[in-house]
Coordinates of C-alpha atoms and ligand atoms in Angstrom, one line a residue:
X66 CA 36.4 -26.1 6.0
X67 CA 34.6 -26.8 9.6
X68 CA 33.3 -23.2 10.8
X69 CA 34.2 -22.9 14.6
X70 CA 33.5 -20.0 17.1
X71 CA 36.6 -17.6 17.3
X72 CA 39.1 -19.6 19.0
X73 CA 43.1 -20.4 19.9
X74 CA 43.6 -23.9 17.5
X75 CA 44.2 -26.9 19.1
X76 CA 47.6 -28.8 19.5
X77 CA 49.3 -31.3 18.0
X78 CA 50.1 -34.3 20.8
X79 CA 53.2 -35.6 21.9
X80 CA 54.9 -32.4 23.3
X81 CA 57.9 -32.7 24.7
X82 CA 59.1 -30.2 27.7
X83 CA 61.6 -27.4 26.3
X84 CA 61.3 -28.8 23.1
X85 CA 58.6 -29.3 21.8
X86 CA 57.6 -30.9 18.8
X87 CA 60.9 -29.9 17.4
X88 CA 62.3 -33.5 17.9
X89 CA 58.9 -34.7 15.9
X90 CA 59.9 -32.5 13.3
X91 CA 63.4 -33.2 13.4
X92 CA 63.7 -37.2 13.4
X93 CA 60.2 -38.3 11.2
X94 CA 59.2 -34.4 9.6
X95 CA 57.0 -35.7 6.7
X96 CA 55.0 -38.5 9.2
X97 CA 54.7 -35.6 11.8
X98 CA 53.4 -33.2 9.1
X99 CA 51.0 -35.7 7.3
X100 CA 49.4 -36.7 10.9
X101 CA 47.8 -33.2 11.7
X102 CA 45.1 -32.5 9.5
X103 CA 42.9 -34.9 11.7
X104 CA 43.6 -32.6 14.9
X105 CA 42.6 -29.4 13.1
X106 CA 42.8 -27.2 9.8
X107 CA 44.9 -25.0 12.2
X108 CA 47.2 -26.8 14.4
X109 CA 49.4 -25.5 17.1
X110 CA 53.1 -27.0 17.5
X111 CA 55.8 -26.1 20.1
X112 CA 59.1 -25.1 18.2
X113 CA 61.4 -25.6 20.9
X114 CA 60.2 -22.8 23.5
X115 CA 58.0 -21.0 20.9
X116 CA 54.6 -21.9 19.4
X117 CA 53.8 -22.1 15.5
X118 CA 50.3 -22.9 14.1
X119 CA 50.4 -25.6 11.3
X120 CA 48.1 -24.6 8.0
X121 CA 46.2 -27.9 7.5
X122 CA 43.3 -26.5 5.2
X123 CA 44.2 -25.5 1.5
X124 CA 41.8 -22.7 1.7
X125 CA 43.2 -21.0 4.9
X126 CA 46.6 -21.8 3.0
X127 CA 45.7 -20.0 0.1
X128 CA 44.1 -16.8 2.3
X129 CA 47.9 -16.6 4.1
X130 CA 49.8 -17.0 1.0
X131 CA 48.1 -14.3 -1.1
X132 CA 47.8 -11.7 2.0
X133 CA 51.1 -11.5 2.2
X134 CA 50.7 -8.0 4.3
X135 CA 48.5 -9.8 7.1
X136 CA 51.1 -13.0 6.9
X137 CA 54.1 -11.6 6.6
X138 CA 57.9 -13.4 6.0
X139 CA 58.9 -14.0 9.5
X140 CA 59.1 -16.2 13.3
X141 CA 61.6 -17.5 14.9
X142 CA 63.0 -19.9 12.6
X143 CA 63.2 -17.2 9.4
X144 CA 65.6 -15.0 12.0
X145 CA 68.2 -17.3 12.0
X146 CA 68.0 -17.8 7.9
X147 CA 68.4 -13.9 8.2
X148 CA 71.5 -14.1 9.6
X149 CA 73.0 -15.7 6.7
X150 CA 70.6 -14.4 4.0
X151 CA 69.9 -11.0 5.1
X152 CA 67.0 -8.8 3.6
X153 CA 67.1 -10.9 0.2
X154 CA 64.0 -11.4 -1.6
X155 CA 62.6 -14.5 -0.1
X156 CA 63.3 -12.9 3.0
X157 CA 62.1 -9.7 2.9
X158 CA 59.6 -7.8 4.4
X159 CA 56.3 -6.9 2.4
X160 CA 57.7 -3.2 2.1
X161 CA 60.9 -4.1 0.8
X162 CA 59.9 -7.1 -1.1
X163 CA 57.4 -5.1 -3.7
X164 CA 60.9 -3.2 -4.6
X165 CA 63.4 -5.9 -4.5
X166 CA 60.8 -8.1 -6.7
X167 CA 60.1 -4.8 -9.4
X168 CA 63.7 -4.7 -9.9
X169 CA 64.3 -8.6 -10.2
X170 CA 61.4 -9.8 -12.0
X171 CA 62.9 -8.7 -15.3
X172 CA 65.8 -11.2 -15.0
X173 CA 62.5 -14.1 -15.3
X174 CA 60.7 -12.8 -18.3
X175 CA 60.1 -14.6 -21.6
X176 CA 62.7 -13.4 -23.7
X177 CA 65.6 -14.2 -20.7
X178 CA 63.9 -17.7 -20.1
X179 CA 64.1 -18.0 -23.9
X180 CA 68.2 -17.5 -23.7
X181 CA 68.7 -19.4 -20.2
X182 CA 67.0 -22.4 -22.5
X183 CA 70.0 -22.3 -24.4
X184 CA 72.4 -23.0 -22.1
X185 CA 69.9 -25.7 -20.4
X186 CA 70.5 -27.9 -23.7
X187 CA 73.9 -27.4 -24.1
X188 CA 74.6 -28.6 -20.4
X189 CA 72.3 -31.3 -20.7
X190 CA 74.4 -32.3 -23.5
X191 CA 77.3 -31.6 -21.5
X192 CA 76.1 -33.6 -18.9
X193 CA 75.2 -36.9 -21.3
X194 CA 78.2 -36.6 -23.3
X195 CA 80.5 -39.0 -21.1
X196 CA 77.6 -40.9 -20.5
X197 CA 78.2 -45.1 -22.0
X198 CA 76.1 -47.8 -21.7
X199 CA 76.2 -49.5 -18.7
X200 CA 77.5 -46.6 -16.5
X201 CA 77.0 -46.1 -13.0
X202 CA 75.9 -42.9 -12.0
X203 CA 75.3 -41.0 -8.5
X204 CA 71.9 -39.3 -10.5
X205 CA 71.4 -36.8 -7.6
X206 CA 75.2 -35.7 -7.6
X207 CA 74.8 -35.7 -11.7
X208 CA 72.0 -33.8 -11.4
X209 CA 73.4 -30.9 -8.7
X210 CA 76.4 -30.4 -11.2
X211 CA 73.7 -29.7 -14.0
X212 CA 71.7 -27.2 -12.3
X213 CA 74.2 -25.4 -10.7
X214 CA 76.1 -24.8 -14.2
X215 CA 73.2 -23.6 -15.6
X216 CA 72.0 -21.2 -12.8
X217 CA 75.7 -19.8 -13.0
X218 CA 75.8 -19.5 -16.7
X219 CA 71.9 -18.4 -16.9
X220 CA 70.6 -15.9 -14.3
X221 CA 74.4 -15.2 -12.4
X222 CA 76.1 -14.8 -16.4
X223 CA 79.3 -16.2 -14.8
X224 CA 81.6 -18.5 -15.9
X225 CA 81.2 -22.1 -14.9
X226 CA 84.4 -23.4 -14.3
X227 CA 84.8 -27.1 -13.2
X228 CA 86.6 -26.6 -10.1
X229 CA 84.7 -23.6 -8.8
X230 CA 81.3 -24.9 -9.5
X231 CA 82.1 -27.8 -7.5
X232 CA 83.7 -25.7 -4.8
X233 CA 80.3 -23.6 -4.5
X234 CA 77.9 -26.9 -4.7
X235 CA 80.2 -28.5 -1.8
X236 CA 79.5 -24.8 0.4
X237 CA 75.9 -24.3 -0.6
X238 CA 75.6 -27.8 0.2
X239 CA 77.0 -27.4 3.6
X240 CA 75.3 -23.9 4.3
X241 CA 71.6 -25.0 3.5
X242 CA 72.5 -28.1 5.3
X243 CA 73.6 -25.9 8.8
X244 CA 70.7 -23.7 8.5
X245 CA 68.2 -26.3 8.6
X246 CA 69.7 -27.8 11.2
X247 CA 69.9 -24.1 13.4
X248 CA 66.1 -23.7 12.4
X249 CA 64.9 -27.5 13.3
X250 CA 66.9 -27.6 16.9
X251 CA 67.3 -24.5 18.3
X252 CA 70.4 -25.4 20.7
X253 CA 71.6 -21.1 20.4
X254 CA 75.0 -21.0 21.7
X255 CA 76.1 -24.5 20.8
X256 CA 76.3 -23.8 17.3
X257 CA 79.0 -21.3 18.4
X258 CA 81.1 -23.9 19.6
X259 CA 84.5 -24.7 17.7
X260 CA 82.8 -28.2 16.6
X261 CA 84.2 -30.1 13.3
X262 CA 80.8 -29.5 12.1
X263 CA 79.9 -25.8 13.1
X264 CA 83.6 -25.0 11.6
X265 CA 82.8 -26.8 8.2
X266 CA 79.6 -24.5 8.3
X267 CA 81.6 -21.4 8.8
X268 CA 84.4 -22.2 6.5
X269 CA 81.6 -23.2 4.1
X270 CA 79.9 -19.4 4.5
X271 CA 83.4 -17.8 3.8
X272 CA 84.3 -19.6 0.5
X273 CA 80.7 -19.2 -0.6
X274 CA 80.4 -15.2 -0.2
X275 CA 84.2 -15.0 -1.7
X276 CA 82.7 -16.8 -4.8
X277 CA 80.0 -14.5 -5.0
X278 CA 82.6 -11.5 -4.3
X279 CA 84.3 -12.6 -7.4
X280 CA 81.2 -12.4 -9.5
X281 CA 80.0 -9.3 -8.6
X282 CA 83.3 -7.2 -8.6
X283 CA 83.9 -8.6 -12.0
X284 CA 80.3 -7.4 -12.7
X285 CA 81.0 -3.9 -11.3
X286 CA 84.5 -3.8 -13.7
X287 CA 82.0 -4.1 -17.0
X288 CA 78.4 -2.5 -15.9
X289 CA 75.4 -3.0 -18.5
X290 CA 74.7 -6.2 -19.0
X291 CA 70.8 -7.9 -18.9
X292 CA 72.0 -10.3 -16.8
X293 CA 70.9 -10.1 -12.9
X294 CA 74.1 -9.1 -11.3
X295 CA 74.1 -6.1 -13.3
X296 CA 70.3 -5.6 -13.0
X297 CA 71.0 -5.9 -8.9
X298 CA 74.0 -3.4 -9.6
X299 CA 71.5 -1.0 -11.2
X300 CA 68.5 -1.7 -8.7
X301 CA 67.3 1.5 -6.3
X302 CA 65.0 1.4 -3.7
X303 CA 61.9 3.3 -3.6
X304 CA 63.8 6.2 -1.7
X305 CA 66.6 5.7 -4.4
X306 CA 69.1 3.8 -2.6
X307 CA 70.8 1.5 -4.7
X308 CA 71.6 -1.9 -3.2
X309 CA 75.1 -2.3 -0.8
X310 CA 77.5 -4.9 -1.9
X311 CA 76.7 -7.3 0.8
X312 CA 72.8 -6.8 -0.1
X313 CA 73.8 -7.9 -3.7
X314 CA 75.7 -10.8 -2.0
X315 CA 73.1 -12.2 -0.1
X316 CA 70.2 -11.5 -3.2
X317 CA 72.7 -14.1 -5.3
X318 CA 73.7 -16.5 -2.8
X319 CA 70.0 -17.1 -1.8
X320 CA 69.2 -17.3 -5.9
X321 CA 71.5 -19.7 -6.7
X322 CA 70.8 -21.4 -3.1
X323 CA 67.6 -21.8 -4.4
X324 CA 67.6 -22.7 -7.8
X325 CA 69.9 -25.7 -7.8
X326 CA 69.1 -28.2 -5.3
X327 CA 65.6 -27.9 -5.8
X328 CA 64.8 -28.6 -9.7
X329 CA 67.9 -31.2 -9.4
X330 CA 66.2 -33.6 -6.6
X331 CA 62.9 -33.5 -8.6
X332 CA 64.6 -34.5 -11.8
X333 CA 66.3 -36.8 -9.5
X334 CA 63.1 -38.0 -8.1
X335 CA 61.3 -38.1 -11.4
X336 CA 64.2 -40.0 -13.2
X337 CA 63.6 -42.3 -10.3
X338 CA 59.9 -42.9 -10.7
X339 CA 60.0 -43.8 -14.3
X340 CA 62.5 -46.7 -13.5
X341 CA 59.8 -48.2 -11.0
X342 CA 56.4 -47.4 -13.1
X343 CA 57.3 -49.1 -16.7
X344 CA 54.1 -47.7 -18.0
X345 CA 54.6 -43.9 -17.4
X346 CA 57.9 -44.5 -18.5
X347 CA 56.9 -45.9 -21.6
X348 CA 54.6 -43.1 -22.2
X349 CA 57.1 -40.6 -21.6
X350 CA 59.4 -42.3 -24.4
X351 CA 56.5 -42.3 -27.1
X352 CA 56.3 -38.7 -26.2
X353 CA 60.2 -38.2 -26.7
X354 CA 60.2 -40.2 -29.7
X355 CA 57.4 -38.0 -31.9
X356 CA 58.4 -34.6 -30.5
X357 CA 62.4 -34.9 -30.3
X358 CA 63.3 -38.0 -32.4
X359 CA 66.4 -38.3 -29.8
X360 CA 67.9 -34.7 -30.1
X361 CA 67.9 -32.0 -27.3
X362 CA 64.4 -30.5 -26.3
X363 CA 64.2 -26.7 -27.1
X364 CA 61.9 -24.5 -26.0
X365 CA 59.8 -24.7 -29.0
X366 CA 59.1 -28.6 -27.9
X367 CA 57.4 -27.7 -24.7
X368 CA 54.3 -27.7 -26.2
X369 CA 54.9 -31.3 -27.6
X370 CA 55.4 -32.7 -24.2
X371 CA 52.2 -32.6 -22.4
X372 CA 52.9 -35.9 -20.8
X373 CA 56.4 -35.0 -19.7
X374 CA 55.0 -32.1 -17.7
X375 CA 52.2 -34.4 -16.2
X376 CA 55.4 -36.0 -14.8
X377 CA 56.9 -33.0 -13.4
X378 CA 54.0 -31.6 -11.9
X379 CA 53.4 -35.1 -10.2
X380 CA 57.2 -35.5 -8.8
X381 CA 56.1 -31.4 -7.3
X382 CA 53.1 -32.9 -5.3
X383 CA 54.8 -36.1 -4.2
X384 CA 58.1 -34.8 -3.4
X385 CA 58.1 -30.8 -3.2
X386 CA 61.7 -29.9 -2.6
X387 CA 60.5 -26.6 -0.5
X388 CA 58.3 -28.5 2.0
X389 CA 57.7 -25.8 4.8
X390 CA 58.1 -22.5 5.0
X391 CA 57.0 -19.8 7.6
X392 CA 55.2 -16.6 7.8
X393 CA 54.2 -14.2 11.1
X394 CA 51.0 -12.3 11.4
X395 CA 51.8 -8.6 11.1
X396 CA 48.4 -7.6 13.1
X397 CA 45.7 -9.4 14.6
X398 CA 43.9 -11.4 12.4
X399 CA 41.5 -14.4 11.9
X400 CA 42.3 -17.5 10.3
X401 CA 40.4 -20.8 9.5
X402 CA 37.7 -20.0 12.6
X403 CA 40.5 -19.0 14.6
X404 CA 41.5 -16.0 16.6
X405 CA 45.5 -15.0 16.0
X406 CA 47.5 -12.3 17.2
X407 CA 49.6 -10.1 15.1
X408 CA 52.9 -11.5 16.2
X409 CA 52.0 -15.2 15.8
X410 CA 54.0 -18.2 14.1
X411 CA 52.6 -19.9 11.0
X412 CA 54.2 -22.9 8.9
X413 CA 52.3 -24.2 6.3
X414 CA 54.0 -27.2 4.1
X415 CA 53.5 -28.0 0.6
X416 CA 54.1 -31.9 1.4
X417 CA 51.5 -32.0 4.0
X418 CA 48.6 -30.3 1.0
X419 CA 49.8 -32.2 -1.2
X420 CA 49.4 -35.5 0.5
X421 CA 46.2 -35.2 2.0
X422 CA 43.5 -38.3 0.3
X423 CA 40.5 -35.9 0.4
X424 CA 42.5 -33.5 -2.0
X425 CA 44.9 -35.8 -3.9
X426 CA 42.8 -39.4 -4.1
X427 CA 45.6 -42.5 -3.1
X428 CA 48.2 -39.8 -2.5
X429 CA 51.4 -42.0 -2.3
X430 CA 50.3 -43.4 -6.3
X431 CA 52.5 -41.5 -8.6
X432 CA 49.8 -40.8 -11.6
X433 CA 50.7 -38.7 -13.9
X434 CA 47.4 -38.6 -15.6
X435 CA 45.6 -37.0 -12.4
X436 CA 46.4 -33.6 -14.2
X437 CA 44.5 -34.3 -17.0
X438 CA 41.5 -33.5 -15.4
X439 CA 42.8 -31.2 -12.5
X440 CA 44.7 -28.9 -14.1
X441 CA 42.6 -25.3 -13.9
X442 CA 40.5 -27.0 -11.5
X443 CA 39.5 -24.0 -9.0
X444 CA 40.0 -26.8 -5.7
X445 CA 44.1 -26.4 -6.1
X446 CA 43.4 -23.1 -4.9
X447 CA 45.8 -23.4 -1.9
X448 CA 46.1 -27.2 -2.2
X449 CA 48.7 -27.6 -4.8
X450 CA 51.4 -25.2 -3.9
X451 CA 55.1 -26.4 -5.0
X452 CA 55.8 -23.0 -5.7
X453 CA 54.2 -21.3 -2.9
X454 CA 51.3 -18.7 -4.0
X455 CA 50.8 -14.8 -3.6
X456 CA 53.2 -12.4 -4.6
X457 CA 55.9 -14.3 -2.7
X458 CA 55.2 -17.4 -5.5
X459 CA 58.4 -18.7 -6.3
X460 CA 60.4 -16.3 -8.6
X461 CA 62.1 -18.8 -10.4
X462 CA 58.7 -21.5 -11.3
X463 CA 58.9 -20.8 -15.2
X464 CA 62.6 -21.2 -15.4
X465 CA 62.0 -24.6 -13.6
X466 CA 59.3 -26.2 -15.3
X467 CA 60.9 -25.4 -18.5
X468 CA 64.7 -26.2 -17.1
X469 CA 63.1 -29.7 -15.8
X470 CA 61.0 -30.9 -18.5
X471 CA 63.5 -30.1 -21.3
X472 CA 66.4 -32.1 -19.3
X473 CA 64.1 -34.8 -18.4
X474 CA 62.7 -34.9 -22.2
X475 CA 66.1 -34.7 -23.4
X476 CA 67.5 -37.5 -21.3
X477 CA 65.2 -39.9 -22.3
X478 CA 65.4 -39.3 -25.8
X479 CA 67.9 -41.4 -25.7
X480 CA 68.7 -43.1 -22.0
X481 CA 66.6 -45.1 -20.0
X482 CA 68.1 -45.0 -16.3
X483 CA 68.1 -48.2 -14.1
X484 CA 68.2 -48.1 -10.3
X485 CA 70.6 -51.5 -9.1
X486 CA 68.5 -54.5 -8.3
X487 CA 66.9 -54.0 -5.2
X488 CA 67.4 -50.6 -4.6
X489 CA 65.2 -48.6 -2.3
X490 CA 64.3 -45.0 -2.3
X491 CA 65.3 -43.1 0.3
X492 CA 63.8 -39.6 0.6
X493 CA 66.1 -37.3 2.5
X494 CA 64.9 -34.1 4.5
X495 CA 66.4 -31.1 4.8
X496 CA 66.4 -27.9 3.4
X497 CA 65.0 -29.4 0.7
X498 CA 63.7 -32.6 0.2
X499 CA 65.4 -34.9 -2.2
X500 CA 66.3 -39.0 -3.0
X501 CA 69.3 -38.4 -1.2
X502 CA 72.4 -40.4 -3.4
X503 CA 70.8 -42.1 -5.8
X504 CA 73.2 -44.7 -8.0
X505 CA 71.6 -45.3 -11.7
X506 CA 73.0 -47.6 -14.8
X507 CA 72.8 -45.7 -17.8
X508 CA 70.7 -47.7 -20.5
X509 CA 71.4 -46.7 -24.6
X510 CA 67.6 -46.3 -25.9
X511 CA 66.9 -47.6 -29.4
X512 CA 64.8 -50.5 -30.5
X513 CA 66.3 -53.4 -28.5
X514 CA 65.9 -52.2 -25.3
X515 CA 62.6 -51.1 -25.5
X516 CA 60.8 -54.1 -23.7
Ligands
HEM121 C1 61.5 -27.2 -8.5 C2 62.1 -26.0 -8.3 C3 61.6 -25.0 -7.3 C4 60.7 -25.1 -6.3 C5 59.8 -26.3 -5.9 C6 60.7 -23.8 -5.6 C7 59.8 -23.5 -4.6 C8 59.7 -22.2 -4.0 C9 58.7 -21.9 -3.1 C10 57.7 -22.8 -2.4 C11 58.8 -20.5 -2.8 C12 58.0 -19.7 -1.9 C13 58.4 -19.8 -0.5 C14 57.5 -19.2 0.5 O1 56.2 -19.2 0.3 O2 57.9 -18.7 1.6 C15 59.9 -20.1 -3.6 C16 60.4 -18.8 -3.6 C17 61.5 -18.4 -4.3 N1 62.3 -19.1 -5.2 FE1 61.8 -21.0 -5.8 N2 61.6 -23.0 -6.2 C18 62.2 -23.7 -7.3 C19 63.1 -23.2 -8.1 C20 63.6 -21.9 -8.1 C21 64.6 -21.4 -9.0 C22 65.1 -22.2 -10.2 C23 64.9 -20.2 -8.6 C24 65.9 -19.2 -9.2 C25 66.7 -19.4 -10.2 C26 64.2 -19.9 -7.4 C27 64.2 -18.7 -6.6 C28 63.3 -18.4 -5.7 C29 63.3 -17.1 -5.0 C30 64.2 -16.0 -5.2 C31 62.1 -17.1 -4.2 C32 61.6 -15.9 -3.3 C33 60.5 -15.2 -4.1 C34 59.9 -14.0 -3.3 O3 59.8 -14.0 -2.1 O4 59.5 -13.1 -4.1 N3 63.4 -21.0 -7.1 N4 60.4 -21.1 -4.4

């Protein structure tokens, strides 16, 4: 990292008046990202009227991640997730936070990922059983019903009834949607007007809490299970309070918020990059073929699928479906050479790490094998962050490595999916980042259709 006096950071160019970079951001997000390491290792961006400082370097990335007292959840942008998400735990002050995560964290150990496993294979098999050869999917869409059943079934322990499931994957859809678009362009009172869109937001908030509702009073009615409802129904602060109903709402909207879309657009994206790189893909299926012999992974198979994770741990650099998040200094600090006071904006974004060529060599090459030699290596240190870092590191990254390799494993045990001819990839930003809708042609594996 260059070593400059104590100073403000430099900005990014192409401001525009009132607003910023936000249009930057907004229209062409990962270009605009990628472009400011060369103006800095701390850049400064206008955010509609207010300023954030971009974390180009992976070591002042790693400092802000795992001080999570100095750099604190917060700025503008996180105020109007609050509104929706409240005080849940990846919103949380540092305070709160070390108590919400204490009482959570059991819902993530071994022995629960062990039984969430379960239910990932049997709705894998769910998912393939109406699969025939020569069926056209929409993967993505495939994909979103998959992971939303099993973060129902596994960490909510609710029932995952067709109808409902796609009720809540249409509203969570539309929520994360509307907040991204409140944080990206700050236009304040037009999002109160009675638009078509700002009512399908609304209406989308309503049917999504009255889901949740349903869970937790049914919860309440039989106390005592392992399951995180009841552990959130059981959870005190460190004064003793135990958690309000609409605290308990917000802690499972944002879970299962954020632990559907994400692992489904990288299987999404991972299904997709096999289909254009026949040699991975290839690899991938002599892996399958030794270690599952074409029935459902387990977790006892992880082990037997070094490869497969190579895969996953690529499609998280290339295509990291939470690409920016914020924080806010909580006192006056110093950060990569620079001078900050407490109170200022910082963004730092996975995509833009993991896409620099001085830390990942030909970033845009999807190579699987690049973690052969860099896994443990002590320069990821803040460069390779699909999961964030810290004590606010995702709480959910076991349950998604092992929820993403065993459905990708188990899929192509014994299908090979095919994009149309001439089908492009398109990624989509928002919330997260995914392939947008991505139509496949389910293949039958076996010996003649292995070229
Ligand atoms: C590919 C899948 C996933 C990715 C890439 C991902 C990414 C992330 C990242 C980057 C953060 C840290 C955000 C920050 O630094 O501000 C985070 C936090 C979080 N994630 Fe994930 N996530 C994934 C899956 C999941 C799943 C499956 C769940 C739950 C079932 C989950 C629940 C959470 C929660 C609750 C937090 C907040 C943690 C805290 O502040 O203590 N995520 N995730």
């Amino acid at each position: 990292m260059t070593t400059i006096p104590l100073s403000l950071p430099g900005a990014a160019p192409g401001a525009w008046p009132l607003l910023g970079h936000a249009w930057q951001l907004h229209s062409r997000p990962l270009e605009f990202l990628s472009s400011l390491p060369a103006h800095g290792d701390l850049v400064r961006i206008g955010m509609g009227p207010y300023p954030a400082y971009v974390v180009c370097h992976p070591e002042a990335a790693h400092r802000m991640l795992t001080d999570s007292r100095t750099f604190d959840k917060g700025g503008p942008f996180f105020d109007k997730a609050r509104v929706l998400f409240g005080s849940s735990l990846p919103m949380s002050g540092w305070q709160e936070h070390r108590w919400q995560r204490r009482e959570m964290q059991p819902a993530f150990q071994p022995d629960r990922l062990e039984a969430y496993a379960a239910v990932m294979g049997e709705e894998v098999d769910r998912m393939t059983a109406g699969w025939r050869p020569g069926l056209r999917l929409d993967l993505t869409a495939a994909l979103t019903t998959l992971t939303l059943r099993i973060v129902t079934r596994s960490v909510l322990a609710a029932e995952a009834e067709d109808e409902a499931v796609a009720d809540v994957q249409h509203s969570l859809h539309t929520v994360i949607d509307g907040i991204y678009q409140r944080v990206m362009l700050p236009l304040g009172p037009l999002y109160r007007l009675p638009t078509p869109g700002n009512r399908r937001y609304r209406s989308a908030c309503k049917r999504l809490h009255s889901a949740i509702d349903g869970i937790i009073a049914e919860r309440r009615a039989s106390p005592g299970g392992k399951d995180l409802v009841s552990m959130l129904l059981a959870a005190h602060d460190d004064t003793g309070e135990p958690m309000s109903d609409k605290d308990i709402r917000d802690q499972l909207v944002v879970m299962s918020g954020a632990g559907f879309e994400t692992t489904a657009n990288s299987l999404a994206f991972a299904f997709w990059l096999l289909s254009q790189h026949p040699e991975a893909e290839k690899q991938v299926h002599a892996e399958v073929d030794r270690t599952l012999a074409g029935r459902t992974a387990t977790p006892a198979d992880l082990d037997g699928l070094p490869y497969t994770r190579r895969v996953i741990h690529e499609v998280l650099r290339m295509y990291p479906p939470g690409w920016f998040f914020t924080r806010v200094t909580t006192t006056d600090t110093t950060l990569a050479g620079h001078r900050l006071p407490a109170g200022t904006a910082l963004l730092y974004s996975a995509y833009l790490l993991h896409h620099r060529p001085d830390l990942f060599p030909d970033p845009e090459r999807f190579e699987p094998d690049r973690w052969l030699t860099r896994s443990g290596d002590s320069l990821l240190r803040g460069a390779y962050v699909p999961f964030g870092g810290g004590n606010r590191k995702c709480i959910g990254d076991q349950y998604a490595l092992i929820e993403m390799t065993m459905a990708l494993a188990s899929v192509c045990a014994r299908w090979s999916l095919r994009p149309d001819p001439g089908a492009t990839l398109r990624v989509q930003v928002r919330g997260t980042l995914g392939p947008g809708r991505l139509p496949m042609n389910c293949r039958e594996r076996g010996a003649a259709v292995e070229e």
